[in-house]
Short mmCIF file of C-alpha atoms and ligand atoms in Angstrom, two decimals:
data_model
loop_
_atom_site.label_atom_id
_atom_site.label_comp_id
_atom_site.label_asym_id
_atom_site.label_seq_id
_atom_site.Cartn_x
_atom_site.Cartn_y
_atom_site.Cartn_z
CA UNK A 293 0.00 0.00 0.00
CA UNK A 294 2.65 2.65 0.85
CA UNK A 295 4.38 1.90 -2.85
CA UNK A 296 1.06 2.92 -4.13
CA UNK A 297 0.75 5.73 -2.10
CA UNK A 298 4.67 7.14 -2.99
CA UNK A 299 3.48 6.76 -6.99
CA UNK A 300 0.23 8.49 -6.48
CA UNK A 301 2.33 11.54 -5.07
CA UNK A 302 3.79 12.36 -8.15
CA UNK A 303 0.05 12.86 -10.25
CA UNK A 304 -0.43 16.55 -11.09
CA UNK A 305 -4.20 15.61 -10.51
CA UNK A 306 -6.09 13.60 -8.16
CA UNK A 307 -8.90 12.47 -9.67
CA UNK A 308 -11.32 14.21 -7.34
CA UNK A 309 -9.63 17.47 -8.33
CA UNK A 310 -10.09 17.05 -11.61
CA UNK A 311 -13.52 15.60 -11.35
CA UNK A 312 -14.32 19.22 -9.94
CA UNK A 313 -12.41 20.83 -12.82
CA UNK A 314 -14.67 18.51 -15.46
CA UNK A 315 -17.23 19.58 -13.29
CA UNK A 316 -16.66 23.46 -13.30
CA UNK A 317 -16.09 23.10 -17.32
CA UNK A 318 -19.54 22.02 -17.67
CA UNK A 319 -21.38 24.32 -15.43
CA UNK A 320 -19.77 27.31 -17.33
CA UNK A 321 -21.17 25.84 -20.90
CA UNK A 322 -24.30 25.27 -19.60
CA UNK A 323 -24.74 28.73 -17.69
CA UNK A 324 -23.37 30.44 -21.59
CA UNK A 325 -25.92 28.51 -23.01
CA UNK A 326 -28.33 29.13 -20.55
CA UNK A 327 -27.81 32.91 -21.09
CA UNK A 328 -28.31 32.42 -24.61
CA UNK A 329 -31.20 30.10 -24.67
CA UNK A 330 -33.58 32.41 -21.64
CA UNK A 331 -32.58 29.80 -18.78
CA UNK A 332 -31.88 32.93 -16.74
CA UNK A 333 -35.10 34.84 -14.39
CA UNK A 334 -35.00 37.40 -11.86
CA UNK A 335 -36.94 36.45 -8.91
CA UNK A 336 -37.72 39.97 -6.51
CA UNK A 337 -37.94 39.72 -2.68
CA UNK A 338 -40.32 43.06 -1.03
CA UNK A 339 -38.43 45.11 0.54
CA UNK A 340 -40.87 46.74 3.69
CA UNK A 341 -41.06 50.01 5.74
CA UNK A 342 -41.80 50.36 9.50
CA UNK A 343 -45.44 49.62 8.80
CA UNK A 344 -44.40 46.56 7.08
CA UNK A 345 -45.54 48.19 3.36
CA UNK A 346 -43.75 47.32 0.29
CA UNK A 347 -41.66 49.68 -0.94
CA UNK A 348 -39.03 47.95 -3.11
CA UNK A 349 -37.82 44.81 -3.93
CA UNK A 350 -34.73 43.51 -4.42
CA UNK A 351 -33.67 41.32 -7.88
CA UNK A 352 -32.51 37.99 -7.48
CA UNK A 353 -31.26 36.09 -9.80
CA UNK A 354 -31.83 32.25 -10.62
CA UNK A 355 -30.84 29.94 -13.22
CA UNK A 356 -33.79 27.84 -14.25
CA UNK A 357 -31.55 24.61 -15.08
CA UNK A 358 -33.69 21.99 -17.47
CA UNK A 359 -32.44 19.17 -15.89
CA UNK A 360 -31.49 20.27 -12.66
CA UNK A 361 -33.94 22.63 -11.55
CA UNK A 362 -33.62 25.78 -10.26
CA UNK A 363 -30.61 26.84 -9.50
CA UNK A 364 -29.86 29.69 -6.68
CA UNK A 365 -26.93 31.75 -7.38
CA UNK A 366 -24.34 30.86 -4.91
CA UNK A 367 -24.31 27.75 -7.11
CA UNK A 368 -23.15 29.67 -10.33
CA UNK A 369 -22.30 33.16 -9.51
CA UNK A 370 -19.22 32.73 -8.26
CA UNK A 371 -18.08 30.50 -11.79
CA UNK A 372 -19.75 33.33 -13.69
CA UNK A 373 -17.42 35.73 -11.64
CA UNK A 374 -14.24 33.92 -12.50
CA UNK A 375 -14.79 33.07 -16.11
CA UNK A 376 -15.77 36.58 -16.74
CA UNK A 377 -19.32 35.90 -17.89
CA UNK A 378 -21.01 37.77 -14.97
CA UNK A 379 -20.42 40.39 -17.48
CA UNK A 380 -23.06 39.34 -20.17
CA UNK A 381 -24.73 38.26 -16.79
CA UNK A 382 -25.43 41.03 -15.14
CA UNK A 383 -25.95 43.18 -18.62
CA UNK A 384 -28.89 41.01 -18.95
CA UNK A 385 -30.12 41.28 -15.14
CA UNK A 386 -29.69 45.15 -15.13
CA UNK A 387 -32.10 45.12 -18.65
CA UNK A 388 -34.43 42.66 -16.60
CA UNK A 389 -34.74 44.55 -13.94
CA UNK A 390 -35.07 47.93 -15.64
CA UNK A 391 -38.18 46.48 -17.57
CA UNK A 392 -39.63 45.44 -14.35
CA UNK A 393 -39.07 49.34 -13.29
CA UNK A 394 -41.15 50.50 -16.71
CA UNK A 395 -43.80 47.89 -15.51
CA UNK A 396 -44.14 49.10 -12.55
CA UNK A 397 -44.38 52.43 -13.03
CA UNK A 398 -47.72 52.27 -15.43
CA UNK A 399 -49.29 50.62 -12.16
CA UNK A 400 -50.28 53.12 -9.69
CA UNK A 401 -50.14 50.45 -6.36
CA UNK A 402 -45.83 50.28 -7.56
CA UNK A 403 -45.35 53.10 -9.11
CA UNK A 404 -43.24 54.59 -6.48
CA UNK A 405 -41.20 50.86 -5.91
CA UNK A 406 -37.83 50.86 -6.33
CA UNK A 407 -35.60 47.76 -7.70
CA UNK A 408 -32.37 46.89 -5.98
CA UNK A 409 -29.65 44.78 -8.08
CA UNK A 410 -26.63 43.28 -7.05
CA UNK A 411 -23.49 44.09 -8.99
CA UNK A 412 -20.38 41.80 -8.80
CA UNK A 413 -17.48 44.02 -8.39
CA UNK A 414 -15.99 43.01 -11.70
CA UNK A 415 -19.02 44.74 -13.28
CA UNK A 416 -18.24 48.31 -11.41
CA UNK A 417 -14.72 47.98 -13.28
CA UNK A 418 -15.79 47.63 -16.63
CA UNK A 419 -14.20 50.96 -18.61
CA UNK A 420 -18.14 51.22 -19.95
CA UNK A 421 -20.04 50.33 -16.58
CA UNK A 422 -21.48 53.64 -16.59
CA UNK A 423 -23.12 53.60 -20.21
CA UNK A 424 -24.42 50.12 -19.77
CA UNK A 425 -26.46 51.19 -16.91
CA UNK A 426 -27.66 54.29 -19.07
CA UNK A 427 -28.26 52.14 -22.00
CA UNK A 428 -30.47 49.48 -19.72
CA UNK A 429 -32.17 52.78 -18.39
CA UNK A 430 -32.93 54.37 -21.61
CA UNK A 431 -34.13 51.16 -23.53
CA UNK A 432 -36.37 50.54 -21.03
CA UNK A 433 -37.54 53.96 -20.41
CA UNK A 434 -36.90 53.56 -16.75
CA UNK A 435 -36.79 55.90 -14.08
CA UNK A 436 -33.15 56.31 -12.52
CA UNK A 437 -34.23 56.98 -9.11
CA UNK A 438 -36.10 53.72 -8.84
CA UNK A 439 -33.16 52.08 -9.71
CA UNK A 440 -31.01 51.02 -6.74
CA UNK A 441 -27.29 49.13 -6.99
CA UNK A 442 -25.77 46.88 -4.38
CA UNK A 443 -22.48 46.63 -4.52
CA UNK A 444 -20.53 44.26 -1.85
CA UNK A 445 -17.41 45.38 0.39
CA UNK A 446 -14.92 43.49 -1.90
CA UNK A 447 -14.79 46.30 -4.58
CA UNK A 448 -12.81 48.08 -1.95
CA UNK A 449 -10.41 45.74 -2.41
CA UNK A 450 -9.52 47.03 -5.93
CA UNK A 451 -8.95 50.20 -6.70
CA UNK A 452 -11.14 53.20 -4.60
CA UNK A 453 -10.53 55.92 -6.64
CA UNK A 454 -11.65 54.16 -9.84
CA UNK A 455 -15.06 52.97 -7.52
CA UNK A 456 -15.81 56.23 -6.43
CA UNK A 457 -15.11 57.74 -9.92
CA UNK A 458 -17.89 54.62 -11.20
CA UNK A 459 -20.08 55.50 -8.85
CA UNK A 460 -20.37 59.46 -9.29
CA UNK A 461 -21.88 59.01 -13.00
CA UNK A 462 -24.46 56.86 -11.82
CA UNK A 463 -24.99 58.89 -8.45
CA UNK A 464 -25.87 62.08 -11.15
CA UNK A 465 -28.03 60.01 -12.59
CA UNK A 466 -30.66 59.27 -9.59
CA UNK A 467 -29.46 56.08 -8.97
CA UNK A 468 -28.45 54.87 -5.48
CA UNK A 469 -26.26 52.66 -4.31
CA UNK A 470 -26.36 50.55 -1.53
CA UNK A 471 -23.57 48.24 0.81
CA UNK A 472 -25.16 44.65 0.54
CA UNK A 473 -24.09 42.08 3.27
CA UNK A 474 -22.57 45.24 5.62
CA UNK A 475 -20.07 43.87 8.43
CA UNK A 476 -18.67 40.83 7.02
CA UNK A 477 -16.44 42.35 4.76
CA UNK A 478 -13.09 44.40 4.88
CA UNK A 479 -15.23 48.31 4.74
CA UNK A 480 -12.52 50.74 6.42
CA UNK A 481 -14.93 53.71 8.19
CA UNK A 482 -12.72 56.25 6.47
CA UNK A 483 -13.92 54.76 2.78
CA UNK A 484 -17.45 53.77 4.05
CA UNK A 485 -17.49 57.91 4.29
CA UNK A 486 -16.23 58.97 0.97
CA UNK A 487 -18.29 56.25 -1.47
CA UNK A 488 -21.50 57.93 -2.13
CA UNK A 489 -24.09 55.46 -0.43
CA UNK A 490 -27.50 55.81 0.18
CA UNK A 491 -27.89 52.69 2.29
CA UNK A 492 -26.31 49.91 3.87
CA UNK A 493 -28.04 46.31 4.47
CA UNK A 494 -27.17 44.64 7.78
CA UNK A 495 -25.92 41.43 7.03
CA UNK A 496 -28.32 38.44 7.90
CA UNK A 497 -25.72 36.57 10.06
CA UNK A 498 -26.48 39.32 12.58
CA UNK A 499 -29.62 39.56 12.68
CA UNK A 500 -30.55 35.57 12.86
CA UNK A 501 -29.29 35.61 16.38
CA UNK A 502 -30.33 39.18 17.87
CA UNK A 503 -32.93 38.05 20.09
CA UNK A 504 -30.34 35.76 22.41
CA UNK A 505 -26.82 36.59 21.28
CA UNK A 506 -25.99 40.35 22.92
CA UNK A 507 -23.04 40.51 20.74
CA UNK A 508 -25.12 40.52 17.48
CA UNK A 509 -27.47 42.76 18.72
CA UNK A 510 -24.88 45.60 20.06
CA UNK A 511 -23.44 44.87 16.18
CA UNK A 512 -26.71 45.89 14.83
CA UNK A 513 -27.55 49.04 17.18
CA UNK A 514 -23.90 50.01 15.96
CA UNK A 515 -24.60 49.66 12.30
CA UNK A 516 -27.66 51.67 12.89
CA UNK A 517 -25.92 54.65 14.39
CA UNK A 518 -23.43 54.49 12.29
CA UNK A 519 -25.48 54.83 8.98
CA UNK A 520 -27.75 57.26 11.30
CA UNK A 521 -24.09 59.76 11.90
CA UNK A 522 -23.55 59.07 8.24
CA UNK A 523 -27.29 59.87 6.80
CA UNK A 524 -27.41 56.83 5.05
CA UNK A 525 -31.00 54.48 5.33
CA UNK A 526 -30.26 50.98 6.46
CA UNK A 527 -31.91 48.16 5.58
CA UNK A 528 -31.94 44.63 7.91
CA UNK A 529 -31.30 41.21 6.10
CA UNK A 530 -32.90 37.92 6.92
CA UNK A 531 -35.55 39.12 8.86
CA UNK A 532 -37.72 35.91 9.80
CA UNK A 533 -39.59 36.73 12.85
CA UNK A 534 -41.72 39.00 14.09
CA UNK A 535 -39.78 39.38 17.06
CA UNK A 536 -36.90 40.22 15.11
CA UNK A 537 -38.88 42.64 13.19
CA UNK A 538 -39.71 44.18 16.91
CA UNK A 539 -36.30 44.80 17.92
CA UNK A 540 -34.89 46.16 14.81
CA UNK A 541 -37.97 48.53 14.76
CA UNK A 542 -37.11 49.67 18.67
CA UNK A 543 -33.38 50.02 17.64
CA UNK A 544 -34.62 52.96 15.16
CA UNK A 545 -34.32 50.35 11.60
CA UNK A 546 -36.80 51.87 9.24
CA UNK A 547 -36.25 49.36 6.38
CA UNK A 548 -36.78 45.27 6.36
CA UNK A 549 -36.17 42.35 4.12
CA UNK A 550 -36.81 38.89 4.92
CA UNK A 551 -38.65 35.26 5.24
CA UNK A 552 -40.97 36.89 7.66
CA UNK A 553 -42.31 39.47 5.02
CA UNK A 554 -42.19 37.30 1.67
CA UNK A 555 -39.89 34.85 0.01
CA UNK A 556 -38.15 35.61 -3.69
CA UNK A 557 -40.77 35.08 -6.22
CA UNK A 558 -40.82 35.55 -10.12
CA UNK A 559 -40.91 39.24 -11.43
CA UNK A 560 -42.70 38.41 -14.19
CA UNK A 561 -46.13 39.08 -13.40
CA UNK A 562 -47.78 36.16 -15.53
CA UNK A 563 -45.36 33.94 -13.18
CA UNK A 564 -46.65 31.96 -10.41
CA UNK A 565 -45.26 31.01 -6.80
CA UNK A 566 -43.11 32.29 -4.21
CA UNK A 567 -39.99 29.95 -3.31
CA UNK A 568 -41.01 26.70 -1.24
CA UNK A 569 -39.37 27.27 2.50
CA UNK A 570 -36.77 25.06 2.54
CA UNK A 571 -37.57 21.60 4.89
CA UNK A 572 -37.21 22.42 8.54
P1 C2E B 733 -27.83 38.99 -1.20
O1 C2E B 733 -27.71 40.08 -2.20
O2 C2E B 733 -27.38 39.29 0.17
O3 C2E B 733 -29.37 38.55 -1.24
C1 C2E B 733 -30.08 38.14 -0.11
C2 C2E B 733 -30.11 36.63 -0.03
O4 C2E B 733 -30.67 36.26 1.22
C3 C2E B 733 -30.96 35.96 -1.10
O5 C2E B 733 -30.38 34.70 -1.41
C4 C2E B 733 -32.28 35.77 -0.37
O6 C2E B 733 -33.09 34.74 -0.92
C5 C2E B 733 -31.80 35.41 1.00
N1 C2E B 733 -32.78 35.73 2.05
C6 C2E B 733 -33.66 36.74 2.05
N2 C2E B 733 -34.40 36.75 3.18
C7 C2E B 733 -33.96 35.71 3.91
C8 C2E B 733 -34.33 35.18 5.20
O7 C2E B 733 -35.21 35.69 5.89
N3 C2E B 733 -33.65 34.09 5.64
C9 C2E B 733 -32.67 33.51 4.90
N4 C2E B 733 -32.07 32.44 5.41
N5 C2E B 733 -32.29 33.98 3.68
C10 C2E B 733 -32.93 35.06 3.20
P2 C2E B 733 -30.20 34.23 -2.92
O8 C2E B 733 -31.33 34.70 -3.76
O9 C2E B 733 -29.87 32.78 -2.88
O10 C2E B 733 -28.93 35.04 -3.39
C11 C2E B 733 -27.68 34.82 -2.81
C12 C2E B 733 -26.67 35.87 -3.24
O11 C2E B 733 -26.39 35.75 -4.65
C13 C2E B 733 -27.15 37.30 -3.07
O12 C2E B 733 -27.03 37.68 -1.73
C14 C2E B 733 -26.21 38.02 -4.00
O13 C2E B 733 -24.96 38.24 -3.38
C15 C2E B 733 -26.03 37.01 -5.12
N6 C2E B 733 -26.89 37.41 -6.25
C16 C2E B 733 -28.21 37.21 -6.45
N7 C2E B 733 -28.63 37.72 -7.62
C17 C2E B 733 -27.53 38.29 -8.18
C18 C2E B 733 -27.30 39.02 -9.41
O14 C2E B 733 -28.21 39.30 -10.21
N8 C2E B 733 -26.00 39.43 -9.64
C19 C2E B 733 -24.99 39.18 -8.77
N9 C2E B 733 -23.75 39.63 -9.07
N10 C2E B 733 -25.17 38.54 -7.60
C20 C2E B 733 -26.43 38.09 -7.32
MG1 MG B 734 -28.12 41.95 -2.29
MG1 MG B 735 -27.41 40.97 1.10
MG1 MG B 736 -26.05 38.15 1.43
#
């Protein structure tokens, strides 16, 4: 046995890394094809105010697989991010989404809604970022200020200047921009001041535990002053109980997203039901 073992050491591959690398190959065919062939559909999740009203939604992709079902996005996003075609991607979510907007707006009970979509940082670097959001905007004749960006605290990774720069455009245009999973990234306070945000979303992680874990909930009562010093709105993630809802409320959160209010469902108005909750 140890003979076989001292020949396997010298194999560049072992066969379960290059089942995964087989396995990677494939899902990035099938996601180009998928693109190509309208595998691809924005689910929306509300998006509530302090009197638990809709007033937004956020855009959520998923990859409606014909063999293996739907698939959520942590399954192909991050492939899409390294092979480069969260570019085509999220061109196609951003003109999704910015139908939805001109939809909404001929109905009087969503006229006012506003769509969030989440950008992969890779996106914000494009040289033509900026125009491609115009372009979406214009060919759908949809209003900028509805139009809402989340961007994630790994663009500050890269180059701040160049983000800031790609976000002024944009920021001239209406459109706001919001810090999606805020306090699990690497956000320095000193750049968290000069990006021009509108809003940061709590991360979920801290608010699944508020009700018994002190720590989370002194995290969130921070977040909220923070954003409160900083005039920005702040919306909590994950929210699945009404006693959550509570607590955020009595810390001064104005803004809610979660299980508790309604699960992703299709956009597409002819579409039918929300997500099933996942088995206990
Ligand atoms: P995110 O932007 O933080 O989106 C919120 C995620 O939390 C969604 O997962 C949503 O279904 C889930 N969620 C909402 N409320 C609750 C709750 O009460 N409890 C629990 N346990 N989960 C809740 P989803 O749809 O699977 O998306 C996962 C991530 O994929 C998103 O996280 C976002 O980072 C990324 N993503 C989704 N759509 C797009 C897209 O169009 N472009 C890019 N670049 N990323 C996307
Ligand atoms: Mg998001
Ligand atoms: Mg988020
Ligand atoms: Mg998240």
């Amino acid at each position: 046995h140890s003979k076989a073992a001292g020949r396997n050491a010298v194999q560049f591959f072992d066969p379960s890394m290059q089942a995964a690398v087989v396995q990677r190959a494939t899902l990035q065919r099938e996601l180009r094809h998928g693109l190509r062939d309208g595998e691809l559909l924005l689910f929306g999740q509300p998006i509530v105010d302090v009197r638990a009203q809709v007033c937004g939604h956020e855009a959520l992709l998923r990859w409606r697989h014909p063999v293996r079902g739907m698939v959520p996005p942590a399954e192909f996003i991050p492939v899409a991010e390294q092979t480069g075609l969260i570019l085509p991607i999220g061109q196609w979510v951003l003109r999704e989404a910015c139908r939805v907007l001109a939809r909404w707006a001929a109905d009087p009970a969503r006229a006012g809604w506003t769509l969030a979509v989440n950008l992969s940082a890779r996106q914000l670097r494009q040289p033509d970022f900026v125009d491609s959001v115009r372009q979406a905007l214009h060919a759908a004749g949809a209003d900028p200020r509805r139009l809402k960006l989340e961007l994630t605290e790994s663009l500050l990774l890269h180059d701040v200047e160049d983000t800031i720069a790609k976000m002024e455009a944009p920021t001239g245009l209406g459109i706001q921009f919001a810090l999606d999973d805020f306090g699990t990234g690497y956000s320095s306070l000193s750049y968290l001041k000069r990006l021009p945000l509108t809003q940061l979303k709590i991360d979920r992680s801290f608010v699944r535990d508020l009700l018994t874990d002190p720590n989370d909930a002194a995290i969130a009562r921070t977040i909220l002053q923070l954003a409160q010093s900083l005039e920005m709105e702040v919306v909590a993630e994950g929210v699945e109980t009404a006693g959550q809802y509570e607590v955020l409320r009595a810390m001064g959160c104005r803004l809610f997203q979660g299980y508790h209010f309604g699960r992703p469902a299709p956009l597409e108005p002819a579409a039918s039901s929300p997500e099933p909750a996942p088995p206990a």
